[in-house]
Amino acid sequence: MSNSYFPPTPPHDTDHVDHQLQDKMSGPQQPSPQLAPNAAAPPPNGTTGTKDAPGRMSLKLSHLPSRQNIKAVYPRSPSSIDPNNPPWPAYRGYHEYSFAYATMGQRLPTILGKAIEDVVVTLNQEYDEERIVDLVHCIERMEGLMKELQEQAKLRPIIDDGEADVALWNKLIAKYFHGKTFMNAPWLFAEAYKYRRLQECFSVSKYWKSYDVFFRQKCDTFSRSHDAVFELSMRFAEPFKLKDGLSPAEKLEAERLMFLELTQICLWGNSTDLSLLINMTEEQIRSLQSTGGENLAATEKNILGNHMQRLWETVVSLRQNTGGRIDFVLDNAGFELYCDCVYADFLIQSGLAKEIRFHGKRYPWFVSDVTKKDWEWLLNSMVYGHLFPKASDEEKESLRRLGQRWKQYEKEGKWIYEQHPFWCTGFTFWELHNEAPDLFLHLSRSDLVIFKGDLNHRKLTYDCAAPPSTEFEIAIGPMASAAGAPRVCSLRTIKSDVVVGLGPEGDELAEKLDKEEPGWKISGKYAVVLLSEGRPGERVVFT
Ligand code: F6P
Ligand code: MG
């Protein structure tokens, strides 16, 4: 693994300089306490600062050696890693080279603006005065949040709204991000914090605690995924059967091929998350969701780190041990969740897994992430809904049967939906074993934990500028190395800066793509399927 790859950074982009930039980025209302060399010092507190006030002395250092260009050494040593100092340099909102910059500066305000529009629609349909007044207050809080975002305000503690994650959030803010702003806190934390603050706008209300500002969008995109939805339901409505007369080896090969195609369907289902679809046409969505065989063969070339064969060997070995437990840490609702369920259905039917646990979010998160309500909506609208008026009777029936089978899995306890508070915090998964030991212990009993999507990948890898050649097991730290760590698989289409697991030539490959296809890290055109071995046999000890 080489340490020579670093993203283009502003000069002297060290933690020390971060503090200077922090003050530059913190908005006009806050005078910067950091001054350029030899600049006049601010007046002492309480004085008016007129031109007669004495300035502080400044030394001229003209006889000392000039400042040297020292490069910090990464990864940081384990003891110096913390949420503000990831193993490799963090991405922060003011890093113009990073997707953090567009996200914090433009995408988040746009997303929040659309969320306000959604609440206004709801408001206009409400008739009860108390509920109307309560909702108006929610809108005012959202507008306040918008102002803070645009003025790059400092991150304040979360109000105690009774949610199970308040203590985790406020510990993080107090310990690591005191005085930080939306722009100079690490991107991952600042972005997650925005969604927690959005939740707070509603959680402190009387009538609107569980309101989901993204629910309409999530339902709408699934309804617009007609072709891909029926492509899959028409194939999987009936339990799958292998051709008669195959030898055991041929059967296994047929299953392997099916597994690999379904893994890709589950993977590419992630490329259509709503936070990026703001301006996409139906045609563009359709092409992203294409599930035809030819397309899958072509798209395998775009899987830059590909452990799919190892993944197959892993699940086959589970079946030899009477079928295992597989966990999905879910990402997006609607079409992606539907693909996850098709995959999970195959795992159950083929005996590769005997129990699947799905982990969702407790409240609206990163626009399109799955909540319990989205989960129930999908299964129920497949069985009872009228979402696809143009579908044929056969297509509608196929979707209904599929939904019925999935609901039956739930009744039988083969599929279990869970929602731990840790998934909606700003902690990365490097801290999971320390900050949510109950969840870590729970996952350590799984035979394979599949993390879906870009955000989960960012959290697995600490969302920092690790070289692309970094091995996945190194990049995910304690999630691979802690005693009891489960086998982890990341199924992720690449939609943000951090890229690891590309193999020994990975740094060169990334450099080439940087030159030839700027934007390759945010397009969702490329992906990784990465697997760790974990340390499943070991006892979990918490200190
Ligand atoms: O806002 C950026 C981001 O957090 C990126 O990680 C990604 O582009 C998107 O939002 C979420 O993607 P996913 O739904 O795959 O986690
Ligand atoms: Mg998501």
XYZ file of C-alpha atoms and ligand atoms in Angstrom:
560
model
C 0.000 0.000 0.000
C 1.462 3.333 -0.953
C 1.229 6.534 1.005
C 2.041 8.702 -1.956
C -1.511 9.374 -3.203
C -3.237 12.419 -1.870
C -6.066 14.410 -3.343
C -5.173 17.896 -4.499
C -5.442 19.889 -1.309
C -5.268 23.554 -0.565
C -1.671 24.453 0.407
C -0.732 23.403 3.950
C -3.973 21.479 4.434
C -3.117 20.275 7.877
C -5.215 20.253 10.991
C -3.497 23.459 12.100
C -4.496 25.268 8.951
C -7.993 23.789 9.200
C -8.515 26.038 12.200
C -7.611 29.096 10.196
C -9.951 28.057 7.436
C -12.593 27.274 9.991
C -12.675 30.906 10.910
C -12.593 32.057 7.307
C -15.556 29.828 6.585
C -17.612 30.710 9.609
C -19.481 33.616 8.037
C -19.358 37.349 8.118
C -20.900 37.702 11.564
C -17.845 36.156 13.228
C -14.614 38.158 13.090
C -11.639 35.906 12.501
C -9.294 35.583 15.473
C -6.570 34.144 13.193
C -4.614 36.812 11.424
C -2.303 36.791 8.497
C 1.365 37.237 9.553
C 2.089 40.840 10.548
C -1.571 41.890 10.403
C -2.815 44.224 13.123
C -4.290 42.449 16.126
C -7.960 42.909 17.069
C -8.710 45.424 19.799
C -8.935 44.057 23.340
C -12.471 43.190 24.473
C -14.570 46.169 25.326
C -12.509 48.733 23.371
C -13.748 50.386 20.234
C -10.747 49.533 18.130
C -10.142 53.042 16.740
C -6.975 53.705 14.746
C -5.316 55.221 17.861
C -5.572 51.977 19.845
C -2.147 50.359 20.332
C -1.522 47.336 18.081
C 0.218 44.169 19.290
C 3.971 43.861 18.532
C 4.878 41.510 15.724
C 8.311 39.939 15.329
C 10.061 39.832 11.978
C 11.661 36.409 11.482
C 13.936 37.325 8.588
C 17.070 35.498 9.835
C 15.480 32.127 10.522
C 15.318 29.362 7.922
C 12.242 29.642 5.731
C 9.214 27.447 6.414
C 9.659 23.952 5.050
C 7.193 21.901 3.121
C 6.633 19.096 5.632
C 4.207 16.352 4.686
C 2.241 14.669 7.440
C 2.418 10.904 7.632
C -0.735 8.897 6.989
C -2.455 6.798 8.116
C -2.477 8.373 11.572
C -1.495 6.096 14.415
C -4.538 4.417 15.993
C -4.265 6.447 19.197
C -4.431 9.760 17.332
C -7.504 8.867 15.267
C -10.766 10.495 16.312
C -13.898 11.721 14.504
C -12.231 15.030 13.642
C -8.989 13.328 12.632
C -9.664 10.229 10.530
C -6.805 7.866 9.607
C -6.251 9.803 6.358
C -7.203 13.488 5.828
C -10.909 14.175 6.171
C -13.014 15.757 3.443
C -14.514 19.036 4.608
C -17.106 21.344 3.103
C -14.571 23.979 2.111
C -12.475 21.493 0.085
C -13.347 22.655 -3.397
C -11.848 19.558 -5.021
C -14.254 17.325 -3.106
C -17.953 16.512 -3.535
C -18.202 17.861 0.008
C -18.021 21.387 -1.397
C -20.976 21.079 -3.786
C -22.941 19.090 -1.234
C -22.561 21.433 1.700
C -22.738 24.605 -0.368
C -25.493 23.764 -2.863
C -27.020 20.301 -2.655
C -28.049 20.435 0.987
C -29.763 23.834 0.718
C -31.571 22.582 -2.419
C -32.674 19.413 -0.622
C -33.854 21.432 2.361
C -35.709 23.871 0.090
C -37.553 20.985 -1.558
C -38.355 19.578 1.885
C -39.917 22.904 2.880
C -41.996 22.818 -0.319
C -43.224 19.360 0.637
C -44.350 20.539 4.067
C -46.127 23.488 2.487
C -48.126 21.049 0.325
C -49.129 19.183 3.489
C -49.948 22.429 5.263
C -52.247 23.496 2.462
C -54.184 20.262 2.791
C -54.655 20.498 6.574
C -57.843 21.817 8.164
C -57.341 21.532 11.955
C -56.080 24.804 13.474
C -53.891 23.279 16.202
C -52.202 20.991 13.726
C -51.754 23.845 11.252
C -50.097 26.079 13.839
C -47.891 23.209 14.958
C -46.797 22.585 11.356
C -46.124 26.275 10.734
C -43.646 26.086 13.621
C -41.975 23.105 11.951
C -41.558 25.185 8.784
C -40.095 28.065 10.798
C -37.558 25.708 12.345
C -36.638 24.418 8.881
C -36.152 27.981 7.672
C -33.937 28.613 10.683
C -31.882 25.566 9.766
C -31.601 26.821 6.189
C -30.239 30.125 7.475
C -27.675 28.354 9.652
C -26.616 26.218 6.710
C -26.243 29.180 4.397
C -24.449 31.315 6.972
C -22.176 28.430 7.933
C -23.180 28.615 11.552
C -21.495 26.703 14.347
C -22.973 23.297 15.114
C -25.082 23.463 18.259
C -26.116 20.514 20.439
C -29.251 18.562 19.542
C -32.303 19.415 21.643
C -33.381 16.553 23.869
C -36.411 15.407 21.887
C -36.562 12.015 23.585
C -34.851 10.184 20.695
C -32.472 7.401 21.735
C -29.558 8.994 19.892
C -29.432 12.434 21.574
C -26.657 11.478 23.983
C -24.538 9.999 21.186
C -24.913 13.149 19.085
C -24.161 15.570 21.874
C -21.160 13.616 23.057
C -19.729 13.804 19.536
C -20.383 17.536 19.250
C -18.999 18.389 22.673
C -15.938 16.178 22.432
C -14.828 16.657 18.837
C -16.755 19.395 17.071
C -17.120 22.173 19.572
C -17.019 25.451 17.615
C -17.019 23.687 14.243
C -19.276 24.860 11.426
C -21.180 23.107 8.655
C -18.231 23.860 6.362
C -15.186 23.001 8.415
C -16.384 19.953 10.337
C -15.615 16.715 8.490
C -18.134 16.399 5.662
C -19.594 13.120 6.834
C -20.406 14.506 10.251
C -21.725 17.859 9.012
C -23.971 16.216 6.434
C -25.377 13.692 8.929
C -25.883 16.489 11.465
C -28.036 18.366 8.967
C -30.406 15.393 8.691
C -30.556 15.075 12.469
C -31.421 18.762 12.754
C -34.113 18.309 10.137
C -35.576 15.523 12.238
C -35.491 17.810 15.273
C -37.667 20.359 13.402
C -40.473 17.800 13.665
C -39.585 15.721 16.726
C -40.147 18.701 19.072
C -43.619 19.319 17.608
C -46.846 17.962 19.042
C -48.541 16.417 16.011
C -45.827 15.993 13.394
C -43.141 13.973 15.184
C -43.058 11.207 12.603
C -43.543 13.371 9.512
C -41.273 12.357 6.635
C -40.465 15.249 4.300
C -39.069 12.817 1.726
C -41.870 10.261 1.768
C -43.668 11.596 -1.326
C -40.431 11.612 -3.331
C -39.557 8.075 -2.267
C -42.959 6.682 -3.283
C -42.940 8.630 -6.489
C -39.607 7.258 -7.716
C -40.691 3.685 -7.138
C -43.863 4.320 -9.117
C -41.724 5.735 -11.930
C -39.573 2.564 -12.070
C -42.214 0.594 -13.994
C -39.963 -1.275 -16.457
C -37.341 -2.470 -14.006
C -39.906 -3.419 -11.359
C -41.800 -5.734 -13.714
C -38.658 -7.049 -15.359
C -37.853 -8.574 -11.983
C -41.346 -9.468 -10.729
C -42.190 -11.368 -13.943
C -39.081 -13.507 -13.403
C -39.335 -14.070 -9.671
C -43.061 -14.143 -8.871
C -42.945 -17.933 -8.665
C -40.271 -19.615 -6.529
C -37.314 -20.204 -8.846
C -36.619 -23.682 -10.224
C -33.470 -25.032 -11.818
C -33.807 -27.045 -15.018
C -34.554 -30.747 -14.542
C -31.837 -33.299 -15.146
C -28.833 -31.201 -14.139
C -25.899 -32.847 -12.369
C -25.012 -31.453 -8.903
C -22.078 -29.585 -10.432
C -24.281 -28.076 -13.142
C -26.868 -27.079 -10.563
C -24.223 -25.366 -8.506
C -22.943 -23.512 -11.565
C -26.464 -22.395 -12.488
C -26.941 -21.095 -8.965
C -23.574 -19.358 -9.032
C -24.464 -17.508 -12.219
C -27.819 -16.509 -10.808
C -26.179 -15.349 -7.599
C -23.673 -13.200 -9.507
C -26.381 -11.544 -11.616
C -28.558 -10.874 -8.611
C -25.601 -9.458 -6.714
C -25.183 -6.996 -9.556
C -28.876 -6.140 -9.550
C -28.663 -5.462 -5.842
C -25.486 -3.430 -6.375
C -26.693 -1.245 -9.262
C -30.019 -0.697 -7.561
C -27.949 1.717 -5.490
C -27.143 4.039 -8.372
C -30.573 5.695 -8.301
C -30.690 7.329 -4.888
C -32.978 10.300 -4.714
C -30.489 12.798 -3.394
C -28.817 12.671 -6.818
C -31.919 12.303 -8.972
C -33.206 15.771 -8.482
C -33.137 16.628 -12.190
C -33.263 13.246 -13.900
C -35.771 12.340 -16.583
C -37.704 9.077 -16.549
C -35.614 7.890 -19.491
C -32.381 8.462 -17.599
C -33.725 6.610 -14.556
C -34.787 3.723 -16.790
C -31.346 3.349 -18.286
C -29.731 3.391 -14.836
C -32.104 0.660 -13.698
C -31.704 -1.578 -16.729
C -31.479 -5.178 -15.525
C -30.973 -7.000 -18.845
C -28.273 -9.731 -18.929
C -26.160 -8.011 -21.582
C -26.128 -4.839 -19.629
C -24.972 -6.701 -16.512
C -22.049 -8.288 -18.338
C -20.991 -4.855 -19.525
C -21.423 -3.259 -16.135
C -19.225 -5.853 -14.429
C -16.311 -4.069 -16.100
C -17.217 -1.022 -14.052
C -16.822 -2.862 -10.753
C -13.357 -1.578 -9.957
C -12.785 -3.685 -6.843
C -14.585 -6.977 -7.356
C -14.790 -9.708 -4.696
C -17.990 -11.252 -6.076
C -16.485 -14.708 -6.575
C -15.257 -14.743 -2.950
C -18.698 -13.623 -1.878
C -20.209 -16.609 -3.671
C -17.744 -18.994 -2.010
C -18.663 -17.461 1.343
C -22.412 -17.965 0.947
C -21.963 -21.481 -0.399
C -19.946 -22.350 2.688
C -22.825 -21.013 4.798
C -25.198 -23.422 3.110
C -22.834 -26.299 3.845
C -23.255 -25.316 7.500
C -27.068 -25.522 7.171
C -27.595 -21.934 5.976
C -26.569 -18.838 7.817
C -27.795 -15.494 8.978
C -27.189 -12.622 6.570
C -27.732 -8.994 7.572
C -28.429 -6.127 5.193
C -27.592 -2.650 6.428
C -30.013 -1.018 4.051
C -29.586 2.133 2.057
C -32.371 3.514 -0.122
C -36.105 2.933 -0.182
C -38.201 2.187 -3.263
C -36.403 0.595 -6.187
C -33.152 -0.157 -4.352
C -35.014 -1.799 -1.464
C -37.039 -3.782 -3.965
C -33.775 -5.086 -5.534
C -32.416 -5.906 -2.063
C -35.548 -7.934 -1.359
C -35.323 -9.827 -4.659
C -31.743 -10.727 -3.705
C -32.706 -11.672 -0.160
C -35.551 -13.790 -1.518
C -33.084 -15.733 -3.669
C -30.765 -16.233 -0.691
C -33.627 -17.751 1.302
C -35.014 -19.895 -1.504
C -31.623 -21.298 -2.434
C -30.878 -22.161 1.208
C -27.769 -19.945 1.171
C -29.310 -18.096 4.141
C -31.982 -19.208 6.528
C -32.503 -15.848 8.212
C -32.149 -12.303 6.867
C -32.088 -9.239 9.087
C -32.680 -5.857 7.479
C -31.411 -2.751 9.255
C -33.184 0.515 8.464
C -33.189 4.080 9.774
C -35.346 5.411 12.578
C -36.170 8.633 10.771
C -35.797 10.316 7.353
C -32.135 10.183 6.446
C -30.079 11.334 3.445
C -33.308 11.817 1.476
C -33.950 8.306 0.264
C -32.881 5.934 3.042
C -35.286 3.236 4.198
C -37.405 3.792 7.297
C -39.905 1.329 8.780
C -42.680 3.207 7.039
C -40.935 2.827 3.648
C -40.463 -0.879 4.296
C -44.138 -1.377 5.058
C -45.185 0.866 2.191
C -43.221 -1.195 -0.324
C -44.557 -4.584 0.754
C -48.117 -3.377 1.176
C -48.281 -1.442 -2.049
C -46.925 -4.452 -3.928
C -49.814 -6.516 -2.573
C -52.640 -3.980 -2.347
C -51.524 -0.857 -4.241
C -52.505 0.636 -7.580
C -49.158 2.171 -8.366
C -48.785 1.097 -11.953
C -51.927 1.930 -13.916
C -50.275 1.025 -17.224
C -49.187 -2.461 -16.108
C -50.803 -5.556 -17.622
C -52.891 -7.893 -15.434
C -50.051 -10.445 -15.505
C -47.557 -7.854 -14.357
C -49.801 -6.692 -11.523
C -50.345 -10.287 -10.434
C -46.591 -10.997 -10.483
C -45.926 -8.050 -8.181
C -48.718 -9.074 -5.830
C -47.377 -12.634 -5.498
C -43.880 -11.445 -4.854
C -45.114 -9.083 -2.142
C -47.208 -11.817 -0.561
C -44.219 -14.155 -0.360
C -42.092 -11.473 1.258
C -44.762 -10.709 3.826
C -44.946 -14.423 4.558
C -41.170 -14.488 5.211
C -41.750 -11.790 7.786
C -44.507 -13.760 9.486
C -42.313 -16.848 9.613
C -39.400 -14.894 11.083
C -37.172 -15.575 8.070
C -37.016 -11.853 7.381
C -36.668 -9.473 10.302
C -36.678 -5.675 10.092
C -34.681 -3.754 12.727
C -33.762 -0.103 13.395
C -30.973 0.618 15.863
C -30.430 4.320 16.807
C -26.718 4.117 15.953
C -27.434 4.049 12.201
C -28.685 7.651 12.391
C -25.679 9.171 14.126
C -22.639 11.009 12.795
C -20.297 8.283 14.036
C -18.470 6.216 11.452
C -18.435 2.429 11.765
C -14.876 2.557 13.069
C -16.559 3.596 16.322
C -19.397 1.076 16.182
C -17.833 -1.414 18.614
C -17.165 1.336 21.184
C -20.252 3.506 20.797
C -22.862 0.825 20.167
C -21.444 -2.358 21.717
C -24.881 -4.000 21.793
C -25.206 -3.550 18.045
C -21.659 -4.771 17.443
C -22.343 -7.891 19.479
C -25.578 -8.417 17.576
C -23.806 -8.094 14.204
C -20.972 -10.304 15.342
C -23.512 -13.161 15.469
C -24.222 -12.716 11.770
C -22.437 -14.804 9.132
C -22.272 -11.942 6.688
C -23.197 -8.277 6.976
C -23.894 -6.587 3.643
C -23.628 -2.793 3.746
C -25.496 -1.175 0.908
C -24.641 2.075 -0.753
C -22.416 5.063 -0.723
C -23.051 6.515 2.696
C -22.545 3.168 4.435
C -19.292 2.821 2.509
C -18.191 6.277 3.621
C -18.937 5.305 7.198
C -17.102 1.986 6.898
C -13.985 3.717 5.566
C -14.044 6.789 7.832
C -14.742 8.924 4.743
C -11.178 10.090 4.299
C -8.555 10.374 1.591
C -7.114 6.864 1.834
C -5.176 5.820 -1.276
C -7.376 3.817 -3.677
C -4.943 0.894 -3.371
C -5.691 0.624 0.362
C -6.943 -2.833 1.172
C -10.570 -2.935 2.215
C -9.693 -4.683 5.488
C -7.316 -1.860 6.398
C -9.749 0.848 5.318
C -12.563 -0.427 7.542
C -10.321 -0.693 10.631
C -12.031 -2.276 13.636
C -14.934 -3.550 11.522
C -12.384 -6.025 10.155
C -9.910 -6.290 12.999
C -11.856 -6.107 16.289
C -12.477 -9.389 18.054
C -15.835 -10.713 16.900
C -15.961 -8.534 13.764
C -18.374 -10.149 11.304
C -17.607 -10.720 7.645
C -18.445 -7.428 5.978
C -19.401 -6.872 2.364
C -19.783 -3.412 0.859
C -22.017 -3.207 -2.234
C -21.536 0.368 -3.328
C -21.843 2.403 -6.485
C -19.237 5.143 -6.230
C -20.938 8.495 -5.602
C -18.436 10.363 -3.459
C -14.727 10.915 -2.943
C -13.488 7.997 -0.885
C -12.365 5.063 -3.020
C -10.455 2.061 -1.656
C -9.954 -1.609 -2.452
C -8.908 -1.150 -6.079
C -5.941 -3.507 -5.752
C -2.178 -2.901 -5.982
C -2.524 -0.839 -9.192
C -5.427 1.136 -7.755
C -3.615 4.455 -7.303
C -2.586 4.527 -10.963
C -6.071 3.518 -12.095
C -7.639 6.305 -10.044
C -5.161 8.840 -11.401
C -5.977 7.760 -14.945
C -9.717 8.109 -14.328
C -9.156 11.492 -12.683
C -7.535 12.663 -15.910
C -9.810 10.946 -18.412
C -13.188 11.074 -16.697
C -13.354 13.875 -14.184
C -16.428 13.259 -12.086
C -16.041 9.458 -12.147
C -16.252 9.405 -8.348
C -19.705 10.939 -8.197
C -21.406 9.615 -11.311
C -22.552 6.253 -9.910
C -21.153 4.676 -13.105
C -18.469 2.758 -11.199
C -18.834 0.458 -8.229
C -17.062 -1.813 -5.774
C -18.032 -5.148 -4.250
C -15.602 -5.626 -1.376
C -15.477 -8.358 1.241
C -13.606 -8.719 4.520
C -12.905 -11.977 6.319
C -13.800 -10.586 9.739
C -12.886 -12.372 12.963
C -16.173 -14.170 13.505
C -14.796 -17.003 15.621
C -13.436 -14.718 18.316
C -14.968 -13.745 21.594
C -16.132 -10.134 21.815
C -14.641 -8.310 24.777
C -15.710 -4.792 25.654
C -13.461 -2.674 27.794
O -24.702 13.832 -0.294
C -23.721 12.975 -0.752
C -24.042 11.602 -0.325
O -23.948 11.411 1.028
C -23.116 10.663 -1.037
O -22.569 9.764 -0.148
C -24.011 9.991 -2.013
O -23.827 10.665 -3.193
C -25.418 10.198 -1.543
O -25.377 11.277 -0.703
C -25.989 9.065 -0.805
O -25.822 7.897 -1.517
P -26.357 6.527 -0.961
O -27.833 6.612 -0.931
O -25.858 5.511 -1.938
O -25.772 6.304 0.396
Mg -29.026 6.640 0.783
